[in-house]
Structure formats: C-alpha cells, structure tokens
Amino acid sequence: MRAITLVAATLSFAAGPLAAQDMPSTPGGERALEILEEAIAIPTVQGRGQVPVLAEKLTQRLVAAGFAAGDIAFTPMGETGYLTARYPGSDRQAKPIVVLAHMDVVEADPADWERDPFIPVVENGFVFGRGAIDNKGDLAMVTAAVIDLKQQGWVPSRDIVLLFTGDEETQMATTQVGAQALSNAALVLNADAGGGELAEDGTPFVYTVQAGEKTYADYRLTVTDEGGHSSRPDDTNAIASMSAALSKVAQHRFPAQLSPLTKAYLEGSAAQAAPGIAATMRAFAADPTDEQAADALSARPEYVGVVRTTCVPTMVEGGHATNALPQSVTANVNCRIFPGTSRADVQQTLTQLIGDPAVGIQFIDNGTIESLESPLDPEIMAAIGRAIEERAPGLAIVPGMSAGATDSMHFRALGIPALGISASFIKPEDEFAHGLNERLPVATLDPGVEQWKKVLTTIAG
Ligand SMILES: [Zn+2]
C-alpha cells in the first residue's frame, strides 16, 4: 500500500503553478523514468509469476553499474520472492542500513482503465501505469540513485542493503523472511510510506516521515439461535442481539491517547492546518486529557485516527428467509489500534462492552502483526531534513502515523526503527494508488533521485 498520511492541505501559496514536465532533465531522473517504464510493463500482480522477471531486470542494471554479482541475490518464494542488493561500505562490521521498496502491484483490469495499466504512458506531466506511485516510482528512484552513487565511486561508511519485496500488497511473506534475514539492520528507510504533498498550485506543501502505523484488526461477531417460524417469536432473536451489540460498538469511544509520534505530528502539522483546528491540535498535543480537544479532533475524518483506537462495524450477514426467525448472524468489526495496545486487549474491551455471552467474538488473523512506533532519532531526522531542504527550502517536515499496515511493521516488530521517506511529491487529488489510472508526476523524478542520494550520503556518509 501507499500509506495515507493524515495531513489537511488547506493553504494556498503566492507562487505560481509549476509547469507540467513531460521529460526528466537530469541523467538520474532519465534513468529513473526508464526503470519505471520497464517496471510498469512487467505485470507483477499476485499469481502471474512476474516478480522474478522484474528482479532480474533490476539485477542486470545494478551489475552493469558496478555492483558485484555476488552482492545481489533473489530469493524465490513460490511464484514471487525478494531481491537484496548489498552496497558494501568501508566498515563491514557496522550494522547495515536497509532501503525497502516493493516490486509487486495490486491487480488492475485493463477494461476499466483509460489506458492499458501495464503499458507505461507519459502524458500531461504524468507517468501512467499500475504501480506508478505504489511503489514502482520510488523503486525506480532508489535504484537510479544507487546506480549514480556507484558510478561516481562513492563508498558508504557502512553497508546499504536494498530490499525489494515481492508480496507487500498481499501476504507480506517475502517481507517477513527478508526482515529476518536482515535482522541486524540499524535502520530501515521505507520508500513506500511518507512523502511530499503538493498544494493545489503544485508547490510543495508538507513532507511526512512515516514513523508508525496503527495495528489492523478484524473481529468476527457471531450469534446463533434455534430459529423457528416468524409467527411464533420467543425471547431470543439473533438479529436483535447482534444489532444491540453493533450499536454499542459504534457508540463506544476508546480513551484518547497521545504518543511521542502523534504529539510530534500534531505540533508539527498545526502550522499547515486550517486556522480553526490548529489551536485544537496544539491543545490536545499539550494535554491529551483535554476532552473537548479530543472530541473536536475526533469529529474530523483526517484526525480521528490519530486520537484513539477506533472500531467500527463493517459487514453484517444474517437470516435465511423473510418468514423465519434467524438462526445465525455474523458481523465484522474492523479496528485500527493505537500502537502499544494489543489486539487481545481490544478484544477484551469489545467483550465487556457488548456484555452479552450470546455474542461470540473471534479475532481474524490476516497475517498482519501488532505495530510499534519508531523513535525519531534527531540525527536521522536532521539528515532527512537536509535532503528535503535542498529540494524544497523551508518545507515543513512532519512525522506521521498511517492508518494501515506497511512492510515497515515487520522490521519494527524486530526492534529496528523504520522510517517511511518516499521521494514522491504529489497532490492528494492525483493519488490513485490501488485505483484506476494510477500516475506519478514526471517532475518528481529529477529531485526524487537527488533526495535519495542526499539521504543516503548523509546518513551513511
Ligand atoms: Zn505499497
């Protein structure tokens, strides 16, 4: 996924709109476009066995740029797999830095698209194609950046390892195994989260560093009953019991919470927020027991996820005939859990809240794991800040938490800090990750490659 950041763009800038750019103008940007076009043309959708094909193309490019063939490995896992490419540093004993991106994409039906999703098209300042933003654009920029650095003869102070996974959009099994293989990493820089937001007129508005994500959880609620003819109702009714349970869930408010990350996010993004809400954000960041501020933030979809754990009924199914008492009703409750709270704790809360032993509650394991926050190391944040400052002087840099799961969680679970620092700058309304007519602004490629180079040469310089 490309994580949705939680920032409201409302300001307008005095600067004029940036002209749409149809071709990159630097060698790095040109190479990134070439890699991106090649990658889009390989449909790395689950089940099509194309991830190894893309991995092989990337391997050839890295070897041609001077990477030792022995430093690159593709590990097959079923029809997919993951690629690692080691850029050796001067201190081979130091813990490596991992740069993480994914090669797979979400399925796309050509019938629904204006253009074939697997034929890259450059038009009106955009590269169109499945994966353009999620995540082949950054995959291409990272690859172009390390090729540039290698050709310039740069040697990092410690190893840098590219880890390109092959099932981020589905099982994340390649991530899990890749994370285990690189469990000695000092830091993970994830190209598939965070990134730059452009204002309406195309000027950079804010840059988000993703340092945490909420834990995803689904719970299946079940009520069963003997049923019978609807003309002879008795004391119990499965639909009525489920309705009561679900309305308790919908009305419940989990306690407001503040973490170092959400505090930094609220304080950092208040300056960009609408005037009415900025004071509320600062008030809550200063005092999370301020219920008025918590309520005001919870009333807005862009902030509700930052304030607390949320649980909401998302599906319901029950009954079998219009004239029969229902024998069974099931429902799904989807929760986005504040980092640090366990899924077992949330299940217990739901059980107490519903308070009806007739309602069974079962956690559905979809392979995601419980998320942790990454600490905001001042030195690393400063390095990222320097790269952004070069690209967009004065731009606000705000740490953020995303609402869903990214590859980073598998490293955070091993105690390795992971920061999402995509080099894609895009307007929120141009974001079509997972959607139709997915696109990436061509203008992000030249500075994006430079951003990755600057980040790597600063952190591992
Ligand atoms: Zn993604």
XYZ file of N, CA, C and O in Angstrom, residues 259-326:
272
model
N 1.072 9.800 21.893
C 2.391 9.157 21.941
C 3.419 10.192 21.495
O 3.048 11.242 20.963
N 4.710 9.913 21.674
C 5.705 10.867 21.170
C 5.504 11.180 19.683
O 5.683 12.320 19.250
N 5.096 10.150 18.929
C 4.907 10.357 17.495
C 3.682 11.230 17.186
O 3.762 12.174 16.401
N 2.534 10.923 17.804
C 1.344 11.716 17.478
C 1.473 13.140 18.028
O 0.955 14.085 17.440
N 2.208 13.286 19.133
C 2.471 14.637 19.661
C 3.286 15.439 18.630
O 2.935 16.575 18.286
N 4.344 14.804 18.113
C 5.185 15.486 17.122
C 4.383 15.790 15.858
O 4.540 16.853 15.240
N 3.513 14.879 15.486
C 2.687 15.081 14.296
C 1.729 16.272 14.467
O 1.647 17.155 13.616
N 1.030 16.286 15.607
C 0.043 17.354 15.823
C 0.725 18.716 15.946
O 0.274 19.704 15.358
N 1.835 18.755 16.689
C 2.551 20.030 16.840
C 3.130 20.485 15.493
O 3.068 21.653 15.134
N 3.692 19.512 14.765
C 4.363 19.856 13.510
C 3.411 20.236 12.403
O 3.738 21.072 11.551
N 2.221 19.641 12.367
C 1.325 19.925 11.243
C 0.295 21.001 11.562
O -0.445 21.428 10.682
N 0.252 21.465 12.819
C -0.722 22.507 13.169
C -0.529 23.756 12.309
O -1.499 24.404 11.908
N 0.734 24.051 11.997
C 1.015 25.256 11.212
C 0.392 25.193 9.821
O 0.063 26.221 9.234
N 0.210 23.981 9.286
C -0.371 23.834 7.947
C -1.891 23.642 7.989
O -2.545 23.630 6.962
N -2.419 23.439 9.157
C -3.839 23.101 9.264
C -4.720 24.341 9.153
O -4.247 25.469 9.285
N -5.992 24.116 8.949
C -6.952 25.222 8.896
C -6.915 25.953 10.240
O -6.749 25.319 11.281
N -7.070 27.297 10.213
C -6.923 28.068 11.451
C -7.820 27.569 12.584
O -7.387 27.490 13.734
N -9.017 27.169 12.287
C -9.962 26.744 13.310
C -9.503 25.530 14.103
O -9.793 25.403 15.290
N -8.781 24.648 13.436
C -8.427 23.391 14.097
C -7.010 23.420 14.665
O -6.666 22.610 15.532
N -6.180 24.371 14.209
C -4.771 24.403 14.628
C -4.642 24.532 16.148
O -3.862 23.807 16.778
N -5.438 25.420 16.751
C -5.358 25.637 18.199
C -5.774 24.365 18.938
O -5.201 24.005 19.978
N -6.778 23.665 18.383
C -7.247 22.417 18.991
C -6.155 21.347 18.948
O -5.970 20.588 19.906
N -5.438 21.288 17.831
C -4.353 20.302 17.701
C -3.276 20.569 18.743
O -2.778 19.648 19.393
N -2.938 21.842 18.906
C -1.903 22.202 19.887
C -2.390 21.918 21.309
O -1.632 21.455 22.160
N -3.676 22.183 21.549
C -4.227 21.959 22.892
C -4.173 20.481 23.254
O -3.766 20.096 24.358
N -4.552 19.617 22.297
C -4.536 18.178 22.576
C -3.102 17.666 22.729
O -2.825 16.822 23.587
N -2.194 18.201 21.905
C -0.787 17.779 21.999
C -0.191 18.166 23.348
O 0.677 17.480 23.885
N -0.680 19.262 23.914
C -0.171 19.714 25.214
C -0.832 18.953 26.357
O -0.224 18.739 27.406
N -2.079 18.532 26.166
C -2.815 17.877 27.248
C -3.829 16.883 26.676
O -4.965 17.244 26.352
N -3.428 15.609 26.593
C -4.327 14.604 25.997
C -5.564 14.303 26.842
O -6.452 13.588 26.378
N -5.616 14.864 28.072
C -6.845 14.672 28.847
C -7.877 15.763 28.538
O -8.972 15.766 29.096
N -7.514 16.682 27.649
C -8.438 17.750 27.231
C -9.533 17.124 26.345
O -9.355 16.923 25.141
N -10.655 16.781 26.979
C -11.696 16.028 26.274
C -12.346 16.826 25.162
O -12.749 16.291 24.130
N -12.431 18.124 25.394
C -13.048 18.986 24.368
C -12.207 18.948 23.089
O -12.735 18.831 21.980
N -10.891 19.032 23.261
C -9.998 18.991 22.101
C -10.053 17.616 21.438
O -10.117 17.506 20.209
N -10.072 16.554 22.260
C -10.135 15.187 21.709
C -11.413 15.005 20.900
O -11.397 14.419 19.811
N -12.523 15.524 21.426
C -13.798 15.391 20.716
C -13.792 16.175 19.404
O -14.289 15.701 18.383
N -13.220 17.378 19.447
C -13.197 18.210 18.237
C -12.345 17.551 17.149
O -12.712 17.552 15.969
N -11.227 16.961 17.556
C -10.374 16.286 16.563
C -11.056 15.016 16.049
O -10.989 14.702 14.858
N -11.743 14.306 16.956
C -12.402 13.060 16.560
C -13.547 13.298 15.581
O -13.953 12.379 14.861
N -14.062 14.514 15.570
C -15.176 14.826 14.674
C -14.695 15.010 13.230
O -15.500 15.156 12.323
N -13.383 15.046 13.028
C -12.860 15.267 11.678
C -12.179 14.000 11.168
O -11.299 13.459 11.821
N -12.612 13.528 9.986
C -12.077 12.259 9.471
C -10.555 12.254 9.342
O -9.926 11.207 9.503
N -9.953 13.421 9.080
C -8.494 13.421 8.879
C -7.721 13.316 10.193
O -6.523 13.059 10.182
N -8.392 13.506 11.334
C -7.675 13.433 12.612
C -8.183 12.336 13.544
O -7.518 12.001 14.521
N -9.369 11.793 13.269
C -9.954 10.836 14.217
C -9.014 9.666 14.495
O -8.892 9.192 15.634
N -8.267 9.248 13.462
C -7.378 8.097 13.631
C -6.168 8.374 14.496
O -5.542 7.449 15.002
N -5.824 9.637 14.665
C -4.626 9.988 15.425
C -4.916 10.026 16.925
O -4.012 9.936 17.742
N -6.179 10.189 17.267
C -6.545 10.468 18.657
C -6.712 9.203 19.494
O -6.409 9.195 20.682
N -7.183 8.136 18.882
C -7.518 6.954 19.689
C -7.632 5.711 18.803
O -7.644 5.808 17.578
N -7.773 4.568 19.448
C -8.158 3.339 18.751
C -9.584 3.515 18.249
O -10.425 4.081 18.946
N -9.853 3.050 17.024
C -11.222 3.099 16.524
C -11.665 1.694 16.118
O -10.874 0.913 15.615
N -12.944 1.391 16.388
C -13.547 0.127 15.949
C -14.895 0.441 15.338
O -15.662 1.231 15.903
N -15.165 -0.176 14.211
C -16.408 0.146 13.525
C -16.966 -1.110 12.848
O -16.209 -1.901 12.287
N -18.287 -1.343 12.935
C -18.865 -2.485 12.206
C -18.758 -2.220 10.705
O -19.059 -1.116 10.246
N -18.282 -3.213 9.955
C -18.124 -3.009 8.509
C -18.946 -3.971 7.657
O -19.195 -3.699 6.492
N -19.341 -5.122 8.217
C -20.149 -6.061 7.424
C -21.109 -6.785 8.348
O -20.798 -7.015 9.515
N -22.250 -7.177 7.773
C -23.195 -7.966 8.561
C -23.952 -8.901 7.622
O -24.235 -8.562 6.473
N -24.238 -10.095 8.098
C -24.940 -11.081 7.289
C -25.794 -11.918 8.227
O -25.292 -12.365 9.275
N -27.060 -12.119 7.896
C -27.851 -12.929 8.803
C -29.245 -13.216 8.286
O -29.734 -12.571 7.360
N -29.878 -14.211 8.886
C -31.224 -14.605 8.487
C -31.205 -15.425 7.209
O -30.235 -15.404 6.459
N -32.309 -16.170 6.965
C -32.324 -17.030 5.775
C -33.673 -17.001 5.068
O -33.816 -17.512 3.982
N -34.683 -16.402 5.670
C -35.986 -16.309 4.999
C -36.771 -15.152 5.618
O -36.583 -14.831 6.788
N -37.650 -14.549 4.831
C -38.409 -13.401 5.345
C -39.387 -13.822 6.428
O -39.785 -13.011 7.263
N -39.772 -15.103 6.453
C -40.767 -15.545 7.442
C -40.200 -16.542 8.447
O -40.900 -17.407 8.928
N -38.868 -16.408 8.696
C -38.248 -17.329 9.661
C -37.467 -16.550 10.701
O -36.913 -15.484 10.403
N -37.434 -17.079 11.920
C -36.574 -16.490 12.946
C -35.128 -16.809 12.563
O -34.824 -17.946 12.169
N -34.232 -15.822 12.640
C -32.865 -16.052 12.168
C -32.122 -17.066 13.023
O -32.195 -17.031 14.245
